[in-house]
Amino acid sequence: MMPSTPQDSLLERAPQLLRDLVTSHLPEPWRWFANSLIAMIVILAVFGLLFAALTLVERKVLGRVQNRPGPNRTGPFGLLQPIADGIKMLSKEDIVPRDADHILHFLAPVILLASTVMAFAVIPYGRHLVPVDLDAAVLYFFAVGATTELAVFMAGWSSHNKYSLLAAMRALAQLISYELPLLLSWVPVVMISGTLSTTGIVAAQSAWKWGWVPTWNVFTPWGFAGFAVFMVAALAESNRSPFDLPEAESELIAGHLTEYSGCKYVFFFMAEYFGMTALSGMAVTLFLGGWHAPLPSLEFIPSYAWFGAKLITLLVGFIWIRATFPRLRIDQLTRFAWKFLVPLALINLGTTAFWSLSFGWTGPLQLVRWAVAIVLVVVPFIVMGRRLSSGVAPRTYSYAT
Amino acid sequence: MISSPLQLCLVFSSLLFCIGLAGALSRSNSILVLLGIELMLNAANLNFIAFWRFGPAPSPATGVIFVTFSVAVAAAEAAVGLALVIAVYRRQRNIRLQEAVRLKG
Amino acid sequence: MSLAVQHLWLIPALPLVAAAIGAVVPRRARAVAAGAAIAAIASSFVLSCLALSGALANPAAHLAFNFDWFCVGEGALRLGWLLDPLTAFMCVMVSFVSTLIFIFSLGYMREDENFKQFFCFLSLFAAAMLGIIVSNSLLLLFISWELVGLASYLLIGFWFTKPSAAAAAKKAFITTRIGDLGFFLGILWLNNAAGSLLFYDGGHGVLEAATLGTLSAQVTLGGLAVSTAIGLLVFCGAIGKSGQFPLHVWLPDAMEGPTPVSALIHAATMVAAGVFLIARVYPLMAADQALAHAPFHALTAVAFIGAITALLGALIAVAQNDIKRVLAFSTVSQLGYMMIALGVGSWVAAIFHLLTHAFFKALLFLGAGSVIHASHHEQDMRRLGGLSGPMRITFATFAIGMMALSGVPFVFSGYWSKEAILHAAYEWNVSALPLIMALAAVVLTAFYMTRLVAEVFLGKPRSAAAQHAHESPGVMTVPLILLAACSILIGFLGTPAWPWLESALTGTPVEAHSLLEGASLIVLSVLLVCTGIGAGWALYARRPRETAEAIDPVEAAFPRAFAFAAARMKFDELYAATVGRLNTAFASLAAWMDRRVWGGVIDLVARFGEMAGRFNKETDDEGLNTGFNAASEELRTVGKFYSRAQTGEAHGYLRILALGFVVLAILAIMGGGR
Amino acid sequence: MTTALLLLICLVTLGSAATAMLLRNLIHSVLLLIGSWIGVAIFYLSCGAEFVAFAQLLVYVGAVSMVVLFAVLLTRRSRTDVTVSADTVSRAWSAVMAGGAVLAVLLYGALMTTLPAASAHGPAAPVKQLGAELMGIHAASLLVIGMILTVATLGSVVIASEEPSGKKEDAP
């Protein structure tokens, strides 16, 4: 973590002061170790609690959207529901099929959960709250994320159930398809910021235009397009509705998770929410100005609170989307990735290059710069959107004949 | 015997290389042969990094760049190689390398 | 100003681009091809007007922009373009008339399935003609010249499924090529003698005093000055292109193409090219005028050829029954006038007539096209008649064109330009013959034009097609009206009372003449015109033809002469009997030589070769082959042995690779130390 | 401590690679190989080559492993694809011999050469400098690599989607 400067408010420095209270008397190598350990524990605790709260919020929001109260029996307003769920899941019998590959069957949820938790390491949660400040942090984030695909495959294959395997392959097809736009969507940010480090990217968004408009990346044409692509791809990468084909409970009996139960199933479940949270955190970092306040006058509120607010906004957005959109078909899903998101992200690279080249434009030229960039974003969107939706007839199913 | 990190790296990469070579030579499954070759490539990359990091002539980024290119080429090689494996499978219904001898003299 | 010269190339380039667009777009993209062509030629017209204003600001100058095309050895082949009043006026005329013809074609060719190609070819044609006009190099001019030939071939043979059209296209191409041969020889000679082909090059061009002096000072065979000889060779090209006397035969046949093409060829582009060429190289042609000892002046030949052509064309036109053929021979005749003007030393009069003729001849052809379009492609005037009623606009404009061509005095442009030519011929002191022949042609011109109008528009319709004729659409009549207006107005640029054109072209102010200066000639020509029109009126309009089969009154009076003229004075037959037969005879001689003489020699050589081969084979079979067979067998065995190493097994290769690496490494270690 | 860590990584990597080459179960082999790739990535990381380590993870663990697994599943006939043929043993022996010979040579070279005993020098190159060099002096190579990747992708699609003439694939 970064050293704090005295001019920061007490609230801003509170997490560090608390930590130093515990570790300041330790000798040097042990202190580093203890600091790291504390960071891990805090991350696990905070996001574990967030996960629990999120399940409740999801069920509540879904319930309100569907005009029903949602869980309201366990505790006041159903607030204790997540705990009840946790106890239920953990105490369930862990059934492993007889023919399953036991080792892999066990390893799959562990690897998945481990990789998603690892991703939390590089996100700057506040002005001084950066667990690991890597030089290539963004690359690390997505490299670690790539391991989830492996876990999905292991889960599907080790179950020794052909439907699980098929579901795993389908899930892999989806993950690989959306990996590409996900990776392409943040390259513009790196191009403009000139760094792969998350703290550097946040620092690049710290200025105020005219003294009060934040210079977050999302407030530029390319940034907005990148953010949109990133969020759509993130939805698909974390298997959220409307891209929740890999596990679609109602139709595919949870896909590659069919043979999982009890604690292992919780791991998968947790990994999904962790992944969603991590990707949202990365989106906040890359596009929404990280922990920066939206207005200069609001800077007295500590930075981690702003980060948390943005993160929770995005997460609620995820839930809202789940409540609103119907599920996509696999062909629509892959077509959307390859024919819409990937070209859009590639064109966005060109837009960003233009933006970067026209950096020195001033006066009326700045209007031209904005106009050109907006056209470069909007026109491909409209053109490809039309091409995507044209000529798509309802699919005819031949199995019923 | 091992006196420096560089030597450790070299021994490590030699071992990795020979495991890859032995695997590629002994296995009949083309996919494993390909994977053995990938291992050998990895061993070579290890050497680049080792000499870049511990070697006598430090240069800021050459070793890393070399490995980056090498990884890219390896990815391309894997894609083409596995496509070939699938093509072989289509033709002879298995992927045993010693049976793919149509081009023999 | 210099900017205008530098960008002069745009004037031909725009239609060329349009032609390229027309060439690549799909066949059904009619609007694209036509739109591109018309937009390009209209833009060229605008640019030409700008160039004209630029040129008129400094009419005496020849502004040239030259550049190296490519280098050969030490010298560079140089090309360039030129802006002077002659170029500018021609550009304006060509692009304006072309624009109107293009627009007219929209209506005329609407039903044609090759509409797109038509506009592509038209654009190419216009581009090539504009290229001729703007070029400052005889070589660039020649390139464009040949492009005009190519485009005319394509356009005349546009309806190539018609055998007569295909034949006419071939004829036009080959006949003009005969003239071009002389032209090309002239270019080569000029390049050799003057070392340059640029017209104006800051004192070094071939049309500038220094070069002309050396050229006219040298004497070649027959006592001719070199400039005279080159001039005559160049004139050969003009004879071919402008349809002058011995090579005029292709021009009437060129009527086989679509009527807009005929209008373009006869009015603005192809035939004008020859006259323009002579006007352009006029200093070269006139270089020998000052030489007292010269046995023969180049311009004299031009004047006589022109006079013969003028009279001949008029005579033949009297006996033609096809509307377009009458107009075609009238073109031949009018081109003869222009050549007379050039020959007698007044190139300004020639260009004046060229300009006025371009307008009224385009008008006449487009009018004829309107008639033909209206009467379902009936071109025989004996089968038309009475069209003045249904086709009022066409009739009115056609009548204006007819009067302009006939030279009806004081109002119509044709009068003023023809008057200028007659005046120049009158003042020529070498011979009176051209003037007499030109005056004779004046009568005939008025006569046959009156006959044409009377037969087509007056009297009763003599066929179903003529009965059902209707006025053409606006896209065709508007160009007619514009051209009719121009046919009247353009003449006032060059009246003796206000010789603006002459001063603009030459760059020196010319004082106004009084009309009375050549009063006797004016009176004479007016009388002659009235005679011609009166005779025509008396014979054809007073008593219109009753049926299509009725005998022509002139034919009734002079049956033999009329038949001779109707057969176009048997020129085609003459050429078939002389040139054609000579060609056949030469070809059979060559065939005989091939078969008998050379064939015998080759036979002999072949027989010798065969003997040698037989000997060789015997030796091979008996001696060498045995040895070779054994060696090959051995080679095959060795190859088989080594091919065993190529097992096709990847493992084996990899193993060998590994072992090879080990061996090399051991060698390196053993020899190591370095 | 660093050396011990390195040693541990080496042992894990080598062990998983060697096991992968010995196992009969193809999927296990592939997964173990992926493990050894991860080991190599960690080795890079410990050498200070962050960027390469993450690139290795992204490319090998994220992409190549998926391609390999798909290829395995597409070409698999039974769960355990093993038919021990007569030449397996002899080939294994020759492989071990060839591998051993190469190893001997390599180890001789690595151990008998007097190498500079320097440990790691200076901080590793930052990613920014890497990018500047890639786009600067190595721009041409970068273009060539991009070209190779594009062509290889297209080529593998063509090769893999090609139907053998005459013999039609059975409908699934």
PDB file of N, CA and C in Angstrom, chain A residues 251-307:
ATOM      1  N   GLU A 251     -33.206 -24.284 -18.211  1.00  0.00           N
ATOM      2  CA  GLU A 251     -33.214 -25.071 -19.441  1.00  0.00           C
ATOM      3  C   GLU A 251     -32.119 -26.122 -19.486  1.00  0.00           C
ATOM      4  N   LEU A 252     -30.958 -25.797 -18.996  1.00  0.00           N
ATOM      5  CA  LEU A 252     -29.827 -26.709 -19.168  1.00  0.00           C
ATOM      6  C   LEU A 252     -29.406 -27.356 -17.861  1.00  0.00           C
ATOM      7  N   ILE A 253     -30.211 -27.257 -16.865  1.00  0.00           N
ATOM      8  CA  ILE A 253     -29.942 -27.866 -15.560  1.00  0.00           C
ATOM      9  C   ILE A 253     -28.540 -27.507 -15.091  1.00  0.00           C
ATOM     10  N   ALA A 254     -28.234 -26.208 -15.148  1.00  0.00           N
ATOM     11  CA  ALA A 254     -26.970 -25.699 -14.626  1.00  0.00           C
ATOM     12  C   ALA A 254     -25.749 -26.143 -15.412  1.00  0.00           C
ATOM     13  N   GLY A 255     -25.944 -26.692 -16.599  1.00  0.00           N
ATOM     14  CA  GLY A 255     -24.830 -26.949 -17.510  1.00  0.00           C
ATOM     15  C   GLY A 255     -23.715 -27.759 -16.911  1.00  0.00           C
ATOM     16  N   HIS A 256     -22.513 -27.188 -16.923  1.00  0.00           N
ATOM     17  CA  HIS A 256     -21.360 -27.953 -16.445  1.00  0.00           C
ATOM     18  C   HIS A 256     -21.369 -28.114 -14.938  1.00  0.00           C
ATOM     19  N   LEU A 257     -22.315 -27.496 -14.257  1.00  0.00           N
ATOM     20  CA  LEU A 257     -22.362 -27.611 -12.803  1.00  0.00           C
ATOM     21  C   LEU A 257     -23.345 -28.691 -12.340  1.00  0.00           C
ATOM     22  N   THR A 258     -23.864 -29.437 -13.333  1.00  0.00           N
ATOM     23  CA  THR A 258     -24.901 -30.404 -12.984  1.00  0.00           C
ATOM     24  C   THR A 258     -24.473 -31.332 -11.854  1.00  0.00           C
ATOM     25  N   GLU A 259     -23.238 -31.813 -11.930  1.00  0.00           N
ATOM     26  CA  GLU A 259     -22.800 -32.828 -10.985  1.00  0.00           C
ATOM     27  C   GLU A 259     -22.187 -32.229  -9.723  1.00  0.00           C
ATOM     28  N   TYR A 260     -22.353 -30.937  -9.541  1.00  0.00           N
ATOM     29  CA  TYR A 260     -21.769 -30.323  -8.355  1.00  0.00           C
ATOM     30  C   TYR A 260     -22.856 -30.021  -7.337  1.00  0.00           C
ATOM     31  N   SER A 261     -22.491 -30.162  -6.084  1.00  0.00           N
ATOM     32  CA  SER A 261     -23.472 -29.865  -5.043  1.00  0.00           C
ATOM     33  C   SER A 261     -22.719 -29.407  -3.807  1.00  0.00           C
ATOM     34  N   GLY A 262     -23.444 -28.932  -2.867  1.00  0.00           N
ATOM     35  CA  GLY A 262     -22.861 -28.576  -1.584  1.00  0.00           C
ATOM     36  C   GLY A 262     -21.830 -27.489  -1.687  1.00  0.00           C
ATOM     37  N   CYS A 263     -20.755 -27.701  -0.985  1.00  0.00           N
ATOM     38  CA  CYS A 263     -19.724 -26.693  -0.852  1.00  0.00           C
ATOM     39  C   CYS A 263     -19.111 -26.326  -2.193  1.00  0.00           C
ATOM     40  N   LYS A 264     -18.892 -27.338  -3.057  1.00  0.00           N
ATOM     41  CA  LYS A 264     -18.262 -27.052  -4.353  1.00  0.00           C
ATOM     42  C   LYS A 264     -19.167 -26.159  -5.186  1.00  0.00           C
ATOM     43  N   TYR A 265     -20.476 -26.441  -5.079  1.00  0.00           N
ATOM     44  CA  TYR A 265     -21.400 -25.595  -5.839  1.00  0.00           C
ATOM     45  C   TYR A 265     -21.336 -24.166  -5.329  1.00  0.00           C
ATOM     46  N   VAL A 266     -21.224 -24.009  -4.031  1.00  0.00           N
ATOM     47  CA  VAL A 266     -21.093 -22.666  -3.467  1.00  0.00           C
ATOM     48  C   VAL A 266     -19.854 -21.978  -4.022  1.00  0.00           C
ATOM     49  N   PHE A 267     -18.798 -22.766  -4.157  1.00  0.00           N
ATOM     50  CA  PHE A 267     -17.571 -22.183  -4.713  1.00  0.00           C
ATOM     51  C   PHE A 267     -17.826 -21.604  -6.101  1.00  0.00           C
ATOM     52  N   PHE A 268     -18.482 -22.382  -6.931  1.00  0.00           N
ATOM     53  CA  PHE A 268     -18.782 -21.888  -8.276  1.00  0.00           C
ATOM     54  C   PHE A 268     -19.626 -20.630  -8.215  1.00  0.00           C
ATOM     55  N   PHE A 269     -20.613 -20.707  -7.324  1.00  0.00           N
ATOM     56  CA  PHE A 269     -21.539 -19.604  -7.185  1.00  0.00           C
ATOM     57  C   PHE A 269     -20.803 -18.344  -6.752  1.00  0.00           C
ATOM     58  N   MET A 270     -19.943 -18.552  -5.789  1.00  0.00           N
ATOM     59  CA  MET A 270     -19.148 -17.463  -5.257  1.00  0.00           C
ATOM     60  C   MET A 270     -18.215 -16.915  -6.333  1.00  0.00           C
ATOM     61  N   ALA A 271     -17.613 -17.828  -7.073  1.00  0.00           N
ATOM     62  CA  ALA A 271     -16.674 -17.396  -8.107  1.00  0.00           C
ATOM     63  C   ALA A 271     -17.385 -16.533  -9.137  1.00  0.00           C
ATOM     64  N   GLU A 272     -18.639 -16.889  -9.435  1.00  0.00           N
ATOM     65  CA  GLU A 272     -19.378 -16.079 -10.396  1.00  0.00           C
ATOM     66  C   GLU A 272     -19.543 -14.656  -9.886  1.00  0.00           C
ATOM     67  N   TYR A 273     -19.929 -14.542  -8.604  1.00  0.00           N
ATOM     68  CA  TYR A 273     -20.135 -13.203  -8.051  1.00  0.00           C
ATOM     69  C   TYR A 273     -18.827 -12.479  -7.880  1.00  0.00           C
ATOM     70  N   PHE A 274     -17.797 -13.207  -7.496  1.00  0.00           N
ATOM     71  CA  PHE A 274     -16.485 -12.574  -7.380  1.00  0.00           C
ATOM     72  C   PHE A 274     -16.021 -12.060  -8.729  1.00  0.00           C
ATOM     73  N   GLY A 275     -16.211 -12.912  -9.752  1.00  0.00           N
ATOM     74  CA  GLY A 275     -15.795 -12.491 -11.095  1.00  0.00           C
ATOM     75  C   GLY A 275     -16.530 -11.245 -11.521  1.00  0.00           C
ATOM     76  N   MET A 276     -17.827 -11.231 -11.273  1.00  0.00           N
ATOM     77  CA  MET A 276     -18.635 -10.074 -11.619  1.00  0.00           C
ATOM     78  C   MET A 276     -18.130  -8.830 -10.891  1.00  0.00           C
ATOM     79  N   THR A 277     -17.839  -9.022  -9.606  1.00  0.00           N
ATOM     80  CA  THR A 277     -17.367  -7.885  -8.813  1.00  0.00           C
ATOM     81  C   THR A 277     -16.006  -7.414  -9.303  1.00  0.00           C
ATOM     82  N   ALA A 278     -15.134  -8.361  -9.579  1.00  0.00           N
ATOM     83  CA  ALA A 278     -13.797  -7.979 -10.027  1.00  0.00           C
ATOM     84  C   ALA A 278     -13.864  -7.241 -11.353  1.00  0.00           C
ATOM     85  N   LEU A 279     -14.669  -7.757 -12.293  1.00  0.00           N
ATOM     86  CA  LEU A 279     -14.779  -7.090 -13.591  1.00  0.00           C
ATOM     87  C   LEU A 279     -15.394  -5.712 -13.437  1.00  0.00           C
ATOM     88  N   SER A 280     -16.376  -5.598 -12.536  1.00  0.00           N
ATOM     89  CA  SER A 280     -16.959  -4.270 -12.299  1.00  0.00           C
ATOM     90  C   SER A 280     -15.916  -3.339 -11.722  1.00  0.00           C
ATOM     91  N   GLY A 281     -15.128  -3.868 -10.792  1.00  0.00           N
ATOM     92  CA  GLY A 281     -14.071  -3.042 -10.212  1.00  0.00           C
ATOM     93  C   GLY A 281     -13.093  -2.599 -11.273  1.00  0.00           C
ATOM     94  N   MET A 282     -12.762  -3.503 -12.193  1.00  0.00           N
ATOM     95  CA  MET A 282     -11.838  -3.129 -13.265  1.00  0.00           C
ATOM     96  C   MET A 282     -12.481  -2.093 -14.175  1.00  0.00           C
ATOM     97  N   ALA A 283     -13.796  -2.252 -14.423  1.00  0.00           N
ATOM     98  CA  ALA A 283     -14.487  -1.261 -15.259  1.00  0.00           C
ATOM     99  C   ALA A 283     -14.452   0.105 -14.591  1.00  0.00           C
ATOM    100  N   VAL A 284     -14.662   0.121 -13.282  1.00  0.00           N
ATOM    101  CA  VAL A 284     -14.596   1.390 -12.561  1.00  0.00           C
ATOM    102  C   VAL A 284     -13.213   1.999 -12.710  1.00  0.00           C
ATOM    103  N   THR A 285     -12.197   1.142 -12.581  1.00  0.00           N
ATOM    104  CA  THR A 285     -10.824   1.633 -12.664  1.00  0.00           C
ATOM    105  C   THR A 285     -10.491   2.153 -14.055  1.00  0.00           C
ATOM    106  N   LEU A 286     -10.905   1.374 -15.058  1.00  0.00           N
ATOM    107  CA  LEU A 286     -10.490   1.705 -16.421  1.00  0.00           C
ATOM    108  C   LEU A 286     -11.275   2.876 -16.977  1.00  0.00           C
ATOM    109  N   PHE A 287     -12.565   2.897 -16.710  1.00  0.00           N
ATOM    110  CA  PHE A 287     -13.399   3.866 -17.418  1.00  0.00           C
ATOM    111  C   PHE A 287     -14.030   4.919 -16.516  1.00  0.00           C
ATOM    112  N   LEU A 288     -14.329   4.548 -15.271  1.00  0.00           N
ATOM    113  CA  LEU A 288     -15.117   5.456 -14.445  1.00  0.00           C
ATOM    114  C   LEU A 288     -14.261   6.236 -13.455  1.00  0.00           C
ATOM    115  N   GLY A 289     -12.990   6.386 -13.776  1.00  0.00           N
ATOM    116  CA  GLY A 289     -12.162   7.238 -12.938  1.00  0.00           C
ATOM    117  C   GLY A 289     -11.728   6.628 -11.628  1.00  0.00           C
ATOM    118  N   GLY A 290     -11.869   5.322 -11.488  1.00  0.00           N
ATOM    119  CA  GLY A 290     -11.395   4.662 -10.283  1.00  0.00           C
ATOM    120  C   GLY A 290     -12.045   5.236  -9.045  1.00  0.00           C
ATOM    121  N   TRP A 291     -11.197   5.574  -8.064  1.00  0.00           N
ATOM    122  CA  TRP A 291     -11.724   6.045  -6.779  1.00  0.00           C
ATOM    123  C   TRP A 291     -11.958   7.543  -6.766  1.00  0.00           C
ATOM    124  N   HIS A 292     -11.851   8.219  -7.923  1.00  0.00           N
ATOM    125  CA  HIS A 292     -12.006   9.671  -7.922  1.00  0.00           C
ATOM    126  C   HIS A 292     -13.449  10.078  -7.697  1.00  0.00           C
ATOM    127  N   ALA A 293     -13.612  11.194  -7.016  1.00  0.00           N
ATOM    128  CA  ALA A 293     -14.950  11.723  -6.802  1.00  0.00           C
ATOM    129  C   ALA A 293     -15.468  12.350  -8.082  1.00  0.00           C
ATOM    130  N   PRO A 294     -16.778  12.356  -8.292  1.00  0.00           N
ATOM    131  CA  PRO A 294     -17.310  12.920  -9.536  1.00  0.00           C
ATOM    132  C   PRO A 294     -17.256  14.436  -9.572  1.00  0.00           C
ATOM    133  N   LEU A 295     -17.127  15.100  -8.422  1.00  0.00           N
ATOM    134  CA  LEU A 295     -17.054  16.554  -8.417  1.00  0.00           C
ATOM    135  C   LEU A 295     -15.957  16.979  -7.436  1.00  0.00           C
ATOM    136  N   PRO A 296     -15.254  18.056  -7.712  1.00  0.00           N
ATOM    137  CA  PRO A 296     -14.184  18.469  -6.804  1.00  0.00           C
ATOM    138  C   PRO A 296     -14.696  18.734  -5.397  1.00  0.00           C
ATOM    139  N   SER A 297     -15.930  19.239  -5.323  1.00  0.00           N
ATOM    140  CA  SER A 297     -16.439  19.601  -4.008  1.00  0.00           C
ATOM    141  C   SER A 297     -16.767  18.377  -3.162  1.00  0.00           C
ATOM    142  N   LEU A 298     -16.835  17.212  -3.794  1.00  0.00           N
ATOM    143  CA  LEU A 298     -17.189  16.009  -3.056  1.00  0.00           C
ATOM    144  C   LEU A 298     -15.969  15.216  -2.622  1.00  0.00           C
ATOM    145  N   GLU A 299     -14.796  15.802  -2.766  1.00  0.00           N
ATOM    146  CA  GLU A 299     -13.582  15.051  -2.494  1.00  0.00           C
ATOM    147  C   GLU A 299     -13.361  14.782  -1.010  1.00  0.00           C
ATOM    148  N   PHE A 300     -14.163  15.443  -0.175  1.00  0.00           N
ATOM    149  CA  PHE A 300     -13.972  15.215   1.269  1.00  0.00           C
ATOM    150  C   PHE A 300     -14.422  13.818   1.663  1.00  0.00           C
ATOM    151  N   ILE A 301     -15.298  13.220   0.859  1.00  0.00           N
ATOM    152  CA  ILE A 301     -15.695  11.840   1.129  1.00  0.00           C
ATOM    153  C   ILE A 301     -14.530  10.935   0.765  1.00  0.00           C
ATOM    154  N   PRO A 302     -14.153   9.983   1.606  1.00  0.00           N
ATOM    155  CA  PRO A 302     -12.948   9.179   1.328  1.00  0.00           C
ATOM    156  C   PRO A 302     -13.055   8.426   0.011  1.00  0.00           C
ATOM    157  N   SER A 303     -11.890   8.212  -0.606  1.00  0.00           N
ATOM    158  CA  SER A 303     -11.863   7.678  -1.964  1.00  0.00           C
ATOM    159  C   SER A 303     -12.441   6.272  -2.041  1.00  0.00           C
ATOM    160  N   TYR A 304     -12.173   5.436  -1.002  1.00  0.00           N
ATOM    161  CA  TYR A 304     -12.687   4.070  -1.096  1.00  0.00           C
ATOM    162  C   TYR A 304     -14.206   4.044  -1.082  1.00  0.00           C
ATOM    163  N   ALA A 305     -14.814   5.073  -0.452  1.00  0.00           N
ATOM    164  CA  ALA A 305     -16.276   5.127  -0.482  1.00  0.00           C
ATOM    165  C   ALA A 305     -16.772   5.375  -1.891  1.00  0.00           C
ATOM    166  N   TRP A 306     -16.077   6.263  -2.598  1.00  0.00           N
ATOM    167  CA  TRP A 306     -16.471   6.513  -3.986  1.00  0.00           C
ATOM    168  C   TRP A 306     -16.317   5.257  -4.825  1.00  0.00           C
ATOM    169  N   PHE A 307     -15.187   4.572  -4.609  1.00  0.00           N
ATOM    170  CA  PHE A 307     -14.998   3.331  -5.373  1.00  0.00           C
ATOM    171  C   PHE A 307     -16.128   2.361  -5.089  1.00  0.00           C
TER     172      PHE A 307
END
